[in-house]
JSON list of C-alpha atoms in Angstrom, two decimals:
[
{"chain": "A", "resi": 1, "resn": "MET", "atom": "CA", "xyz": [-22.07, -13.77, 7.69]},
{"chain": "A", "resi": 2, "resn": "ASN", "atom": "CA", "xyz": [-21.78, -12.46, 4.13]},
{"chain": "A", "resi": 3, "resn": "MET", "atom": "CA", "xyz": [-19.37, -9.55, 4.01]},
{"chain": "A", "resi": 4, "resn": "THR", "atom": "CA", "xyz": [-20.12, -6.52, 1.90]},
{"chain": "A", "resi": 5, "resn": "LYS", "atom": "CA", "xyz": [-18.43, -7.02, -1.46]},
{"chain": "A", "resi": 6, "resn": "ILE", "atom": "CA", "xyz": [-16.04, -4.18, -2.30]},
{"chain": "A", "resi": 7, "resn": "LEU", "atom": "CA", "xyz": [-15.60, -3.54, -6.03]},
{"chain": "A", "resi": 8, "resn": "SER", "atom": "CA", "xyz": [-13.31, -1.04, -7.69]},
{"chain": "A", "resi": 9, "resn": "TYR", "atom": "CA", "xyz": [-14.52, 1.27, -10.47]},
{"chain": "A", "resi": 10, "resn": "SER", "atom": "CA", "xyz": [-13.24, -1.34, -12.96]},
{"chain": "A", "resi": 11, "resn": "GLY", "atom": "CA", "xyz": [-15.49, -4.02, -11.46]},
{"chain": "A", "resi": 12, "resn": "ASN", "atom": "CA", "xyz": [-12.73, -5.93, -9.69]},
{"chain": "A", "resi": 13, "resn": "GLU", "atom": "CA", "xyz": [-13.16, -7.36, -6.20]},
{"chain": "A", "resi": 14, "resn": "VAL", "atom": "CA", "xyz": [-10.12, -5.81, -4.53]},
{"chain": "A", "resi": 15, "resn": "TYR", "atom": "CA", "xyz": [-7.98, -7.48, -1.89]},
{"chain": "A", "resi": 16, "resn": "ILE", "atom": "CA", "xyz": [-6.66, -4.57, 0.17]},
{"chain": "A", "resi": 17, "resn": "GLY", "atom": "CA", "xyz": [-8.14, -1.20, 1.05]},
{"chain": "A", "resi": 18, "resn": "HIS", "atom": "CA", "xyz": [-6.05, 1.85, 1.95]},
{"chain": "A", "resi": 19, "resn": "PHE", "atom": "CA", "xyz": [-7.98, 4.62, 3.68]},
{"chain": "A", "resi": 20, "resn": "GLN", "atom": "CA", "xyz": [-5.23, 7.21, 3.40]},
{"chain": "A", "resi": 21, "resn": "GLY", "atom": "CA", "xyz": [-5.41, 10.76, 4.77]},
{"chain": "A", "resi": 22, "resn": "ASN", "atom": "CA", "xyz": [-8.86, 11.72, 6.04]},
{"chain": "A", "resi": 23, "resn": "ALA", "atom": "CA", "xyz": [-10.61, 9.11, 3.90]},
{"chain": "A", "resi": 24, "resn": "ILE", "atom": "CA", "xyz": [-11.07, 6.74, 6.82]},
{"chain": "A", "resi": 25, "resn": "LYS", "atom": "CA", "xyz": [-13.59, 9.18, 8.37]},
{"chain": "A", "resi": 26, "resn": "HIS", "atom": "CA", "xyz": [-15.83, 8.90, 5.31]},
{"chain": "A", "resi": 27, "resn": "PHE", "atom": "CA", "xyz": [-15.89, 5.11, 5.15]},
{"chain": "A", "resi": 28, "resn": "LEU", "atom": "CA", "xyz": [-16.37, 4.13, 8.78]},
{"chain": "A", "resi": 29, "resn": "ASP", "atom": "CA", "xyz": [-19.00, 1.54, 7.84]},
{"chain": "A", "resi": 30, "resn": "ILE", "atom": "CA", "xyz": [-16.52, -0.38, 5.68]},
{"chain": "A", "resi": 31, "resn": "VAL", "atom": "CA", "xyz": [-13.74, 0.05, 8.25]},
{"chain": "A", "resi": 32, "resn": "GLU", "atom": "CA", "xyz": [-15.94, -1.24, 11.07]},
{"chain": "A", "resi": 33, "resn": "GLU", "atom": "CA", "xyz": [-17.09, -4.26, 9.09]},
{"chain": "A", "resi": 34, "resn": "TYR", "atom": "CA", "xyz": [-13.69, -5.30, 7.77]},
{"chain": "A", "resi": 35, "resn": "SER", "atom": "CA", "xyz": [-11.77, -4.68, 10.99]},
{"chain": "A", "resi": 36, "resn": "SER", "atom": "CA", "xyz": [-13.26, -7.96, 12.20]},
{"chain": "A", "resi": 37, "resn": "ASN", "atom": "CA", "xyz": [-12.89, -9.79, 8.89]},
{"chain": "A", "resi": 38, "resn": "GLN", "atom": "CA", "xyz": [-10.62, -12.78, 9.42]},
{"chain": "A", "resi": 39, "resn": "ILE", "atom": "CA", "xyz": [-8.33, -13.51, 6.50]},
{"chain": "A", "resi": 40, "resn": "THR", "atom": "CA", "xyz": [-5.48, -15.84, 5.59]},
{"chain": "A", "resi": 41, "resn": "ILE", "atom": "CA", "xyz": [-2.07, -14.96, 4.19]},
{"chain": "A", "resi": 42, "resn": "SER", "atom": "CA", "xyz": [-0.13, -17.36, 1.98]},
{"chain": "A", "resi": 43, "resn": "PRO", "atom": "CA", "xyz": [3.02, -18.68, 3.70]},
{"chain": "A", "resi": 44, "resn": "ARG", "atom": "CA", "xyz": [4.88, -17.44, 0.62]},
{"chain": "A", "resi": 45, "resn": "VAL", "atom": "CA", "xyz": [4.06, -13.86, 1.65]},
{"chain": "A", "resi": 46, "resn": "GLY", "atom": "CA", "xyz": [5.51, -11.92, 4.56]},
{"chain": "A", "resi": 47, "resn": "VAL", "atom": "CA", "xyz": [3.54, -8.91, 5.78]},
{"chain": "A", "resi": 48, "resn": "ILE", "atom": "CA", "xyz": [5.60, -5.95, 6.98]},
{"chain": "A", "resi": 49, "resn": "THR", "atom": "CA", "xyz": [3.99, -2.93, 8.56]},
{"chain": "A", "resi": 50, "resn": "THR", "atom": "CA", "xyz": [4.99, -0.06, 10.87]},
{"chain": "A", "resi": 51, "resn": "PHE", "atom": "CA", "xyz": [3.31, 1.41, 13.91]},
{"chain": "A", "resi": 52, "resn": "THR", "atom": "CA", "xyz": [4.15, 2.91, 17.28]},
{"chain": "A", "resi": 53, "resn": "ASP", "atom": "CA", "xyz": [0.72, 2.41, 18.91]},
{"chain": "A", "resi": 54, "resn": "LYS", "atom": "CA", "xyz": [-0.83, -1.00, 18.34]},
{"chain": "A", "resi": 55, "resn": "ASN", "atom": "CA", "xyz": [-4.14, 0.12, 19.82]},
{"chain": "A", "resi": 56, "resn": "GLN", "atom": "CA", "xyz": [-4.54, 2.38, 16.77]},
{"chain": "A", "resi": 57, "resn": "ALA", "atom": "CA", "xyz": [-2.94, 0.02, 14.23]},
{"chain": "A", "resi": 58, "resn": "ILE", "atom": "CA", "xyz": [-6.01, -1.48, 12.56]},
{"chain": "A", "resi": 59, "resn": "THR", "atom": "CA", "xyz": [-3.88, -3.50, 10.14]},
{"chain": "A", "resi": 60, "resn": "ALA", "atom": "CA", "xyz": [-2.01, -5.35, 12.88]},
{"chain": "A", "resi": 61, "resn": "LEU", "atom": "CA", "xyz": [-5.18, -5.84, 14.92]},
{"chain": "A", "resi": 62, "resn": "GLN", "atom": "CA", "xyz": [-6.93, -7.48, 11.96]},
{"chain": "A", "resi": 63, "resn": "LEU", "atom": "CA", "xyz": [-3.95, -9.75, 11.34]},
{"chain": "A", "resi": 64, "resn": "GLU", "atom": "CA", "xyz": [-3.81, -10.76, 15.01]},
{"chain": "A", "resi": 65, "resn": "LEU", "atom": "CA", "xyz": [-7.54, -11.46, 15.02]},
{"chain": "A", "resi": 66, "resn": "SER", "atom": "CA", "xyz": [-6.87, -13.73, 12.03]},
{"chain": "A", "resi": 67, "resn": "ASN", "atom": "CA", "xyz": [-3.87, -15.39, 13.74]},
{"chain": "A", "resi": 68, "resn": "MET", "atom": "CA", "xyz": [-1.71, -14.32, 10.82]},
{"chain": "A", "resi": 69, "resn": "PRO", "atom": "CA", "xyz": [1.97, -13.43, 11.36]},
{"chain": "A", "resi": 70, "resn": "TYR", "atom": "CA", "xyz": [3.38, -10.02, 10.52]},
{"chain": "A", "resi": 71, "resn": "VAL", "atom": "CA", "xyz": [6.45, -7.92, 11.26]},
{"chain": "A", "resi": 72, "resn": "ASN", "atom": "CA", "xyz": [6.26, -4.49, 12.87]},
{"chain": "A", "resi": 73, "resn": "ALA", "atom": "CA", "xyz": [9.36, -2.90, 11.35]},
{"chain": "A", "resi": 74, "resn": "CYS", "atom": "CA", "xyz": [9.21, 0.09, 13.69]},
{"chain": "A", "resi": 75, "resn": "PRO", "atom": "CA", "xyz": [11.93, -0.16, 16.35]},
{"chain": "A", "resi": 76, "resn": "GLU", "atom": "CA", "xyz": [10.59, -1.04, 19.79]},
{"chain": "A", "resi": 77, "resn": "GLY", "atom": "CA", "xyz": [10.12, 1.98, 22.02]},
{"chain": "A", "resi": 78, "resn": "LYS", "atom": "CA", "xyz": [10.15, 4.51, 19.19]},
{"chain": "A", "resi": 79, "resn": "THR", "atom": "CA", "xyz": [7.59, 7.28, 19.75]},
{"chain": "A", "resi": 80, "resn": "GLU", "atom": "CA", "xyz": [8.65, 10.11, 17.44]},
{"chain": "A", "resi": 81, "resn": "TRP", "atom": "CA", "xyz": [7.94, 9.19, 13.87]},
{"chain": "A", "resi": 82, "resn": "THR", "atom": "CA", "xyz": [7.69, 10.51, 10.31]},
{"chain": "A", "resi": 83, "resn": "ASN", "atom": "CA", "xyz": [6.73, 8.65, 7.16]},
{"chain": "A", "resi": 84, "resn": "ILE", "atom": "CA", "xyz": [10.32, 8.89, 5.97]},
{"chain": "A", "resi": 85, "resn": "ASP", "atom": "CA", "xyz": [11.40, 6.65, 8.86]},
{"chain": "A", "resi": 86, "resn": "LYS", "atom": "CA", "xyz": [9.42, 3.80, 7.28]},
{"chain": "A", "resi": 87, "resn": "ILE", "atom": "CA", "xyz": [11.93, 3.60, 4.44]},
{"chain": "A", "resi": 88, "resn": "LYS", "atom": "CA", "xyz": [14.85, 2.50, 6.62]},
{"chain": "A", "resi": 89, "resn": "CYS", "atom": "CA", "xyz": [12.56, 0.26, 8.67]},
{"chain": "A", "resi": 90, "resn": "TYR", "atom": "CA", "xyz": [11.43, -1.50, 5.50]},
{"chain": "A", "resi": 91, "resn": "VAL", "atom": "CA", "xyz": [15.02, -2.05, 4.40]},
{"chain": "A", "resi": 92, "resn": "ASP", "atom": "CA", "xyz": [15.92, -3.55, 7.79]},
{"chain": "A", "resi": 93, "resn": "ALA", "atom": "CA", "xyz": [12.88, -5.85, 7.77]},
{"chain": "A", "resi": 94, "resn": "LEU", "atom": "CA", "xyz": [13.34, -6.95, 4.16]},
{"chain": "A", "resi": 95, "resn": "GLU", "atom": "CA", "xyz": [16.97, -7.85, 4.84]},
{"chain": "A", "resi": 96, "resn": "LYS", "atom": "CA", "xyz": [15.80, -10.24, 7.56]},
{"chain": "A", "resi": 97, "resn": "SER", "atom": "CA", "xyz": [12.85, -11.71, 5.68]},
{"chain": "A", "resi": 98, "resn": "THR", "atom": "CA", "xyz": [12.92, -15.31, 4.46]},
{"chain": "A", "resi": 99, "resn": "ASN", "atom": "CA", "xyz": [9.63, -15.06, 2.53]},
{"chain": "A", "resi": 100, "resn": "GLU", "atom": "CA", "xyz": [9.54, -15.30, -1.27]},
{"chain": "A", "resi": 101, "resn": "TYR", "atom": "CA", "xyz": [7.22, -12.29, -1.47]},
{"chain": "A", "resi": 102, "resn": "SER", "atom": "CA", "xyz": [6.69, -9.30, 0.80]},
{"chain": "A", "resi": 103, "resn": "LEU", "atom": "CA", "xyz": [3.67, -7.08, 1.29]},
{"chain": "A", "resi": 104, "resn": "LEU", "atom": "CA", "xyz": [4.48, -3.68, 2.78]},
{"chain": "A", "resi": 105, "resn": "VAL", "atom": "CA", "xyz": [1.45, -1.90, 4.24]},
{"chain": "A", "resi": 106, "resn": "ASP", "atom": "CA", "xyz": [0.80, 1.18, 6.33]},
{"chain": "A", "resi": 107, "resn": "GLY", "atom": "CA", "xyz": [-0.26, 0.25, 9.84]},
{"chain": "A", "resi": 108, "resn": "TYR", "atom": "CA", "xyz": [-3.04, 2.70, 10.71]},
{"chain": "A", "resi": 109, "resn": "ASP", "atom": "CA", "xyz": [-5.25, 2.84, 7.62]},
{"chain": "A", "resi": 110, "resn": "VAL", "atom": "CA", "xyz": [-5.03, -0.44, 5.70]},
{"chain": "A", "resi": 111, "resn": "LEU", "atom": "CA", "xyz": [-7.46, -3.37, 5.88]},
{"chain": "A", "resi": 112, "resn": "PHE", "atom": "CA", "xyz": [-7.68, -6.70, 4.09]},
{"chain": "A", "resi": 113, "resn": "PHE", "atom": "CA", "xyz": [-10.88, -7.42, 2.15]},
{"chain": "A", "resi": 114, "resn": "LYS", "atom": "CA", "xyz": [-9.83, -10.83, 0.76]},
{"chain": "A", "resi": 115, "resn": "ASN", "atom": "CA", "xyz": [-7.27, -13.53, 1.44]},
{"chain": "A", "resi": 116, "resn": "ILE", "atom": "CA", "xyz": [-3.75, -12.94, 0.17]},
{"chain": "A", "resi": 117, "resn": "ASP", "atom": "CA", "xyz": [-3.48, -16.33, -1.48]},
{"chain": "A", "resi": 118, "resn": "ASP", "atom": "CA", "xyz": [-2.12, -18.00, -4.62]},
{"chain": "A", "resi": 119, "resn": "GLU", "atom": "CA", "xyz": [-4.85, -16.34, -6.68]},
{"chain": "A", "resi": 120, "resn": "PHE", "atom": "CA", "xyz": [-3.61, -12.94, -5.49]},
{"chain": "A", "resi": 121, "resn": "ILE", "atom": "CA", "xyz": [-0.03, -13.86, -6.38]},
{"chain": "A", "resi": 122, "resn": "SER", "atom": "CA", "xyz": [-1.10, -15.07, -9.84]},
{"chain": "A", "resi": 123, "resn": "LYS", "atom": "CA", "xyz": [-2.97, -11.83, -10.52]},
{"chain": "A", "resi": 124, "resn": "PHE", "atom": "CA", "xyz": [0.09, -9.87, -9.47]},
{"chain": "A", "resi": 125, "resn": "GLU", "atom": "CA", "xyz": [2.35, -11.93, -11.73]},
{"chain": "A", "resi": 126, "resn": "SER", "atom": "CA", "xyz": [-0.02, -11.40, -14.67]},
{"chain": "A", "resi": 127, "resn": "MET", "atom": "CA", "xyz": [0.41, -7.62, -14.37]},
{"chain": "A", "resi": 128, "resn": "GLY", "atom": "CA", "xyz": [3.96, -7.89, -15.68]},
{"chain": "A", "resi": 129, "resn": "LYS", "atom": "CA", "xyz": [5.76, -5.84, -13.02]},
{"chain": "A", "resi": 130, "resn": "LYS", "atom": "CA", "xyz": [8.27, -6.91, -10.39]},
{"chain": "A", "resi": 131, "resn": "ILE", "atom": "CA", "xyz": [6.90, -4.37, -7.91]},
{"chain": "A", "resi": 132, "resn": "MET", "atom": "CA", "xyz": [3.32, -3.10, -7.70]},
{"chain": "A", "resi": 133, "resn": "PHE", "atom": "CA", "xyz": [2.20, -0.13, -5.61]},
{"chain": "A", "resi": 134, "resn": "ASN", "atom": "CA", "xyz": [-1.36, 0.94, -5.02]},
{"chain": "A", "resi": 135, "resn": "ALA", "atom": "CA", "xyz": [-2.68, 3.87, -7.04]},
{"chain": "A", "resi": 136, "resn": "THR", "atom": "CA", "xyz": [-4.52, 7.00, -5.97]},
{"chain": "A", "resi": 137, "resn": "LYS", "atom": "CA", "xyz": [-6.39, 10.01, -7.30]},
{"chain": "A", "resi": 138, "resn": "ASN", "atom": "CA", "xyz": [-4.47, 12.16, -4.83]},
{"chain": "A", "resi": 139, "resn": "ASN", "atom": "CA", "xyz": [-1.19, 13.64, -6.09]},
{"chain": "A", "resi": 140, "resn": "HIS", "atom": "CA", "xyz": [0.82, 14.08, -2.89]},
{"chain": "A", "resi": 141, "resn": "PRO", "atom": "CA", "xyz": [2.94, 16.06, -2.58]},
{"chain": "A", "resi": 142, "resn": "ASN", "atom": "CA", "xyz": [1.32, 18.14, -5.31]},
{"chain": "A", "resi": 143, "resn": "VAL", "atom": "CA", "xyz": [4.51, 18.89, -7.22]},
{"chain": "A", "resi": 144, "resn": "SER", "atom": "CA", "xyz": [6.08, 17.47, -10.36]},
{"chain": "A", "resi": 145, "resn": "ILE", "atom": "CA", "xyz": [7.84, 14.32, -9.14]},
{"chain": "A", "resi": 146, "resn": "ASP", "atom": "CA", "xyz": [7.64, 11.41, -11.53]},
{"chain": "A", "resi": 147, "resn": "VAL", "atom": "CA", "xyz": [7.08, 11.26, -15.27]},
{"chain": "A", "resi": 148, "resn": "VAL", "atom": "CA", "xyz": [4.41, 8.77, -16.33]},
{"chain": "A", "resi": 149, "resn": "GLU", "atom": "CA", "xyz": [3.79, 8.34, -20.04]},
{"chain": "A", "resi": 150, "resn": "ASN", "atom": "CA", "xyz": [0.17, 9.00, -21.05]},
{"chain": "A", "resi": 151, "resn": "ARG", "atom": "CA", "xyz": [-0.80, 9.54, -17.42]},
{"chain": "A", "resi": 152, "resn": "ASP", "atom": "CA", "xyz": [-4.20, 11.04, -18.22]},
{"chain": "A", "resi": 153, "resn": "GLU", "atom": "CA", "xyz": [-5.12, 7.92, -20.21]},
{"chain": "A", "resi": 154, "resn": "LEU", "atom": "CA", "xyz": [-4.76, 5.79, -17.07]},
{"chain": "A", "resi": 155, "resn": "GLY", "atom": "CA", "xyz": [-7.99, 7.10, -15.57]},
{"chain": "A", "resi": 156, "resn": "GLU", "atom": "CA", "xyz": [-8.47, 8.87, -12.25]},
{"chain": "A", "resi": 157, "resn": "PHE", "atom": "CA", "xyz": [-6.21, 6.60, -10.17]},
{"chain": "A", "resi": 158, "resn": "LYS", "atom": "CA", "xyz": [-3.14, 7.87, -12.00]},
{"chain": "A", "resi": 159, "resn": "TYR", "atom": "CA", "xyz": [-0.64, 8.49, -9.20]},
{"chain": "A", "resi": 160, "resn": "LEU", "atom": "CA", "xyz": [1.57, 6.05, -7.31]},
{"chain": "A", "resi": 161, "resn": "ASN", "atom": "CA", "xyz": [0.91, 5.78, -3.58]},
{"chain": "A", "resi": 162, "resn": "ALA", "atom": "CA", "xyz": [3.47, 4.17, -1.26]},
{"chain": "A", "resi": 163, "resn": "GLY", "atom": "CA", "xyz": [1.04, 2.93, 1.40]},
{"chain": "A", "resi": 164, "resn": "VAL", "atom": "CA", "xyz": [0.71, -0.57, -0.08]},
{"chain": "A", "resi": 165, "resn": "VAL", "atom": "CA", "xyz": [3.30, -2.36, -2.21]},
{"chain": "A", "resi": 166, "resn": "PHE", "atom": "CA", "xyz": [3.84, -6.00, -3.19]},
{"chain": "A", "resi": 167, "resn": "GLY", "atom": "CA", "xyz": [6.64, -7.89, -4.89]},
{"chain": "A", "resi": 168, "resn": "LYS", "atom": "CA", "xyz": [9.34, -10.47, -4.46]},
{"chain": "A", "resi": 169, "resn": "THR", "atom": "CA", "xyz": [11.33, -9.74, -1.35]},
{"chain": "A", "resi": 170, "resn": "GLU", "atom": "CA", "xyz": [14.65, -9.46, -3.19]},
{"chain": "A", "resi": 171, "resn": "ASP", "atom": "CA", "xyz": [13.21, -6.95, -5.66]},
{"chain": "A", "resi": 172, "resn": "LEU", "atom": "CA", "xyz": [11.66, -4.82, -2.93]},
{"chain": "A", "resi": 173, "resn": "LEU", "atom": "CA", "xyz": [14.90, -4.84, -0.95]},
{"chain": "A", "resi": 174, "resn": "GLU", "atom": "CA", "xyz": [16.90, -3.63, -3.95]},
{"chain": "A", "resi": 175, "resn": "PHE", "atom": "CA", "xyz": [14.34, -0.91, -4.65]},
{"chain": "A", "resi": 176, "resn": "TYR", "atom": "CA", "xyz": [14.01, 0.35, -1.06]},
{"chain": "A", "resi": 177, "resn": "LYS", "atom": "CA", "xyz": [17.78, 0.45, -0.64]},
{"chain": "A", "resi": 178, "resn": "GLU", "atom": "CA", "xyz": [17.82, 2.90, -3.52]},
{"chain": "A", "resi": 179, "resn": "VAL", "atom": "CA", "xyz": [14.96, 4.87, -1.93]},
{"chain": "A", "resi": 180, "resn": "LEU", "atom": "CA", "xyz": [16.97, 5.04, 1.29]},
{"chain": "A", "resi": 181, "resn": "GLU", "atom": "CA", "xyz": [19.95, 6.45, -0.60]},
{"chain": "A", "resi": 182, "resn": "MET", "atom": "CA", "xyz": [17.64, 9.06, -2.12]},
{"chain": "A", "resi": 183, "resn": "THR", "atom": "CA", "xyz": [16.71, 10.32, 1.35]},
{"chain": "A", "resi": 184, "resn": "SER", "atom": "CA", "xyz": [20.31, 11.35, 2.01]},
{"chain": "A", "resi": 185, "resn": "ARG", "atom": "CA", "xyz": [20.54, 13.66, -0.99]},
{"chain": "A", "resi": 186, "resn": "LYS", "atom": "CA", "xyz": [20.89, 17.31, 0.03]},
{"chain": "A", "resi": 187, "resn": "ASP", "atom": "CA", "xyz": [19.59, 18.66, -3.28]},
{"chain": "A", "resi": 188, "resn": "ILE", "atom": "CA", "xyz": [16.05, 17.33, -2.74]},
{"chain": "A", "resi": 189, "resn": "MET", "atom": "CA", "xyz": [13.66, 19.60, -0.87]},
{"chain": "A", "resi": 190, "resn": "ASN", "atom": "CA", "xyz": [11.00, 17.73, 1.10]},
{"chain": "A", "resi": 191, "resn": "PRO", "atom": "CA", "xyz": [9.22, 20.10, 3.51]},
{"chain": "A", "resi": 192, "resn": "TRP", "atom": "CA", "xyz": [6.26, 17.71, 3.68]},
{"chain": "A", "resi": 193, "resn": "ARG", "atom": "CA", "xyz": [8.46, 14.98, 5.24]},
{"chain": "A", "resi": 194, "resn": "SER", "atom": "CA", "xyz": [6.86, 12.71, 2.67]},
{"chain": "A", "resi": 195, "resn": "GLU", "atom": "CA", "xyz": [8.02, 9.19, 1.83]},
{"chain": "A", "resi": 196, "resn": "GLN", "atom": "CA", "xyz": [5.98, 9.50, -1.38]},
{"chain": "A", "resi": 197, "resn": "LEU", "atom": "CA", "xyz": [8.46, 12.00, -2.77]},
{"chain": "A", "resi": 198, "resn": "TYR", "atom": "CA", "xyz": [11.43, 9.64, -2.46]},
{"chain": "A", "resi": 199, "resn": "VAL", "atom": "CA", "xyz": [9.53, 6.54, -3.55]},
{"chain": "A", "resi": 200, "resn": "ARG", "atom": "CA", "xyz": [8.10, 8.19, -6.66]},
{"chain": "A", "resi": 201, "resn": "MET", "atom": "CA", "xyz": [11.44, 9.74, -7.59]},
{"chain": "A", "resi": 202, "resn": "THR", "atom": "CA", "xyz": [13.14, 6.35, -7.26]},
{"chain": "A", "resi": 203, "resn": "ALA", "atom": "CA", "xyz": [10.40, 4.61, -9.28]},
{"chain": "A", "resi": 204, "resn": "ASN", "atom": "CA", "xyz": [10.72, 7.18, -12.05]},
{"chain": "A", "resi": 205, "resn": "GLY", "atom": "CA", "xyz": [11.89, 5.53, -15.27]},
{"chain": "A", "resi": 206, "resn": "LYS", "atom": "CA", "xyz": [11.90, 1.99, -13.83]},
{"chain": "A", "resi": 207, "resn": "GLU", "atom": "CA", "xyz": [9.81, -0.19, -16.12]},
{"chain": "A", "resi": 208, "resn": "TYR", "atom": "CA", "xyz": [9.67, -2.97, -13.53]},
{"chain": "A", "resi": 209, "resn": "VAL", "atom": "CA", "xyz": [7.82, -0.75, -11.03]},
{"chain": "A", "resi": 210, "resn": "GLY", "atom": "CA", "xyz": [4.10, -0.18, -11.52]},
{"chain": "A", "resi": 211, "resn": "PHE", "atom": "CA", "xyz": [1.07, 1.15, -9.72]},
{"chain": "A", "resi": 212, "resn": "ASP", "atom": "CA", "xyz": [-2.35, -0.45, -9.80]},
{"chain": "A", "resi": 213, "resn": "TYR", "atom": "CA", "xyz": [-4.29, 2.25, -11.71]},
{"chain": "A", "resi": 214, "resn": "ASN", "atom": "CA", "xyz": [-7.04, -0.24, -12.63]},
{"chain": "A", "resi": 215, "resn": "CYS", "atom": "CA", "xyz": [-7.46, -1.16, -8.95]},
{"chain": "A", "resi": 216, "resn": "LEU", "atom": "CA", "xyz": [-7.19, -4.86, -9.70]},
{"chain": "A", "resi": 217, "resn": "LEU", "atom": "CA", "xyz": [-5.60, -5.69, -6.33]},
{"chain": "A", "resi": 218, "resn": "PHE", "atom": "CA", "xyz": [-5.61, -2.53, -4.22]},
{"chain": "A", "resi": 219, "resn": "GLN", "atom": "CA", "xyz": [-8.10, 0.25, -3.56]},
{"chain": "A", "resi": 220, "resn": "THR", "atom": "CA", "xyz": [-7.25, 3.67, -2.18]},
{"chain": "A", "resi": 221, "resn": "PHE", "atom": "CA", "xyz": [-10.15, 5.70, -0.81]},
{"chain": "A", "resi": 222, "resn": "SER", "atom": "CA", "xyz": [-8.93, 9.31, -0.91]},
{"chain": "A", "resi": 223, "resn": "LYS", "atom": "CA", "xyz": [-11.18, 11.51, -3.08]},
{"chain": "A", "resi": 224, "resn": "THR", "atom": "CA", "xyz": [-13.55, 8.62, -3.82]},
{"chain": "A", "resi": 225, "resn": "ASN", "atom": "CA", "xyz": [-17.27, 8.02, -3.47]},
{"chain": "A", "resi": 226, "resn": "LYS", "atom": "CA", "xyz": [-19.26, 4.81, -3.14]},
{"chain": "A", "resi": 227, "resn": "THR", "atom": "CA", "xyz": [-22.24, 3.44, -4.98]},
{"chain": "A", "resi": 228, "resn": "ILE", "atom": "CA", "xyz": [-24.28, 0.88, -3.04]},
{"chain": "A", "resi": 229, "resn": "CYS", "atom": "CA", "xyz": [-26.07, -1.92, -4.85]},
{"chain": "A", "resi": 230, "resn": "GLY", "atom": "CA", "xyz": [-27.54, -4.49, -2.48]},
{"chain": "A", "resi": 231, "resn": "ASN", "atom": "CA", "xyz": [-24.63, -6.11, -0.65]},
{"chain": "A", "resi": 232, "resn": "THR", "atom": "CA", "xyz": [-22.06, -4.62, -3.02]},
{"chain": "A", "resi": 233, "resn": "VAL", "atom": "CA", "xyz": [-20.22, -1.32, -2.76]},
{"chain": "A", "resi": 234, "resn": "ILE", "atom": "CA", "xyz": [-18.51, 0.15, -5.81]},
{"chain": "A", "resi": 235, "resn": "ILE", "atom": "CA", "xyz": [-15.74, 2.67, -5.16]},
{"chain": "A", "resi": 236, "resn": "VAL", "atom": "CA", "xyz": [-15.44, 5.39, -7.79]}
]
């Protein structure tokens, strides 16, 4: 069966979709189709996700359907959860990883559109960053967090989103250890209990950290629409 081709606004066939917030409700056709899409993951890449209820964790279910390994970094038996908890869980999982690269993905709203293969790794390497997050139109929390030079020239996907991130394992571990330290600071107000706040503050000023504003690899779906052309859907 030919899968619907998912293109970003820049015309790129993206690898991973992140249906953050309420976006998943508006793209149920894509979610239903790709939930059963079997993919392969390069053995160079370790997938780390977090969830407390596997029955709702569409990312893990797709990986299991594909017989692809992954790590659930959430401690077994944990039921109470905030996004901030993911930060320590990622550090713990990255410390144990033996993979050259790691892909950190949210568990309840991320699906794979294409294989995470050597082509994916080459495209990542060509982007010139050690760590690449996905990008979003949605500035959450909607406060001044990070300073991005010429942000408005980047297009609509001009904010970093922490739901999907890729890089060499050692680089991600160093970065997330710093994020974890940021969470202990008493001078930072975070009433939203948002991991985005700490991640974006830590990324601020780090030239080696980027976000995929051209949607070359990743596609977020918050505040987007779709244009359908035959068997192709363009997300704008």
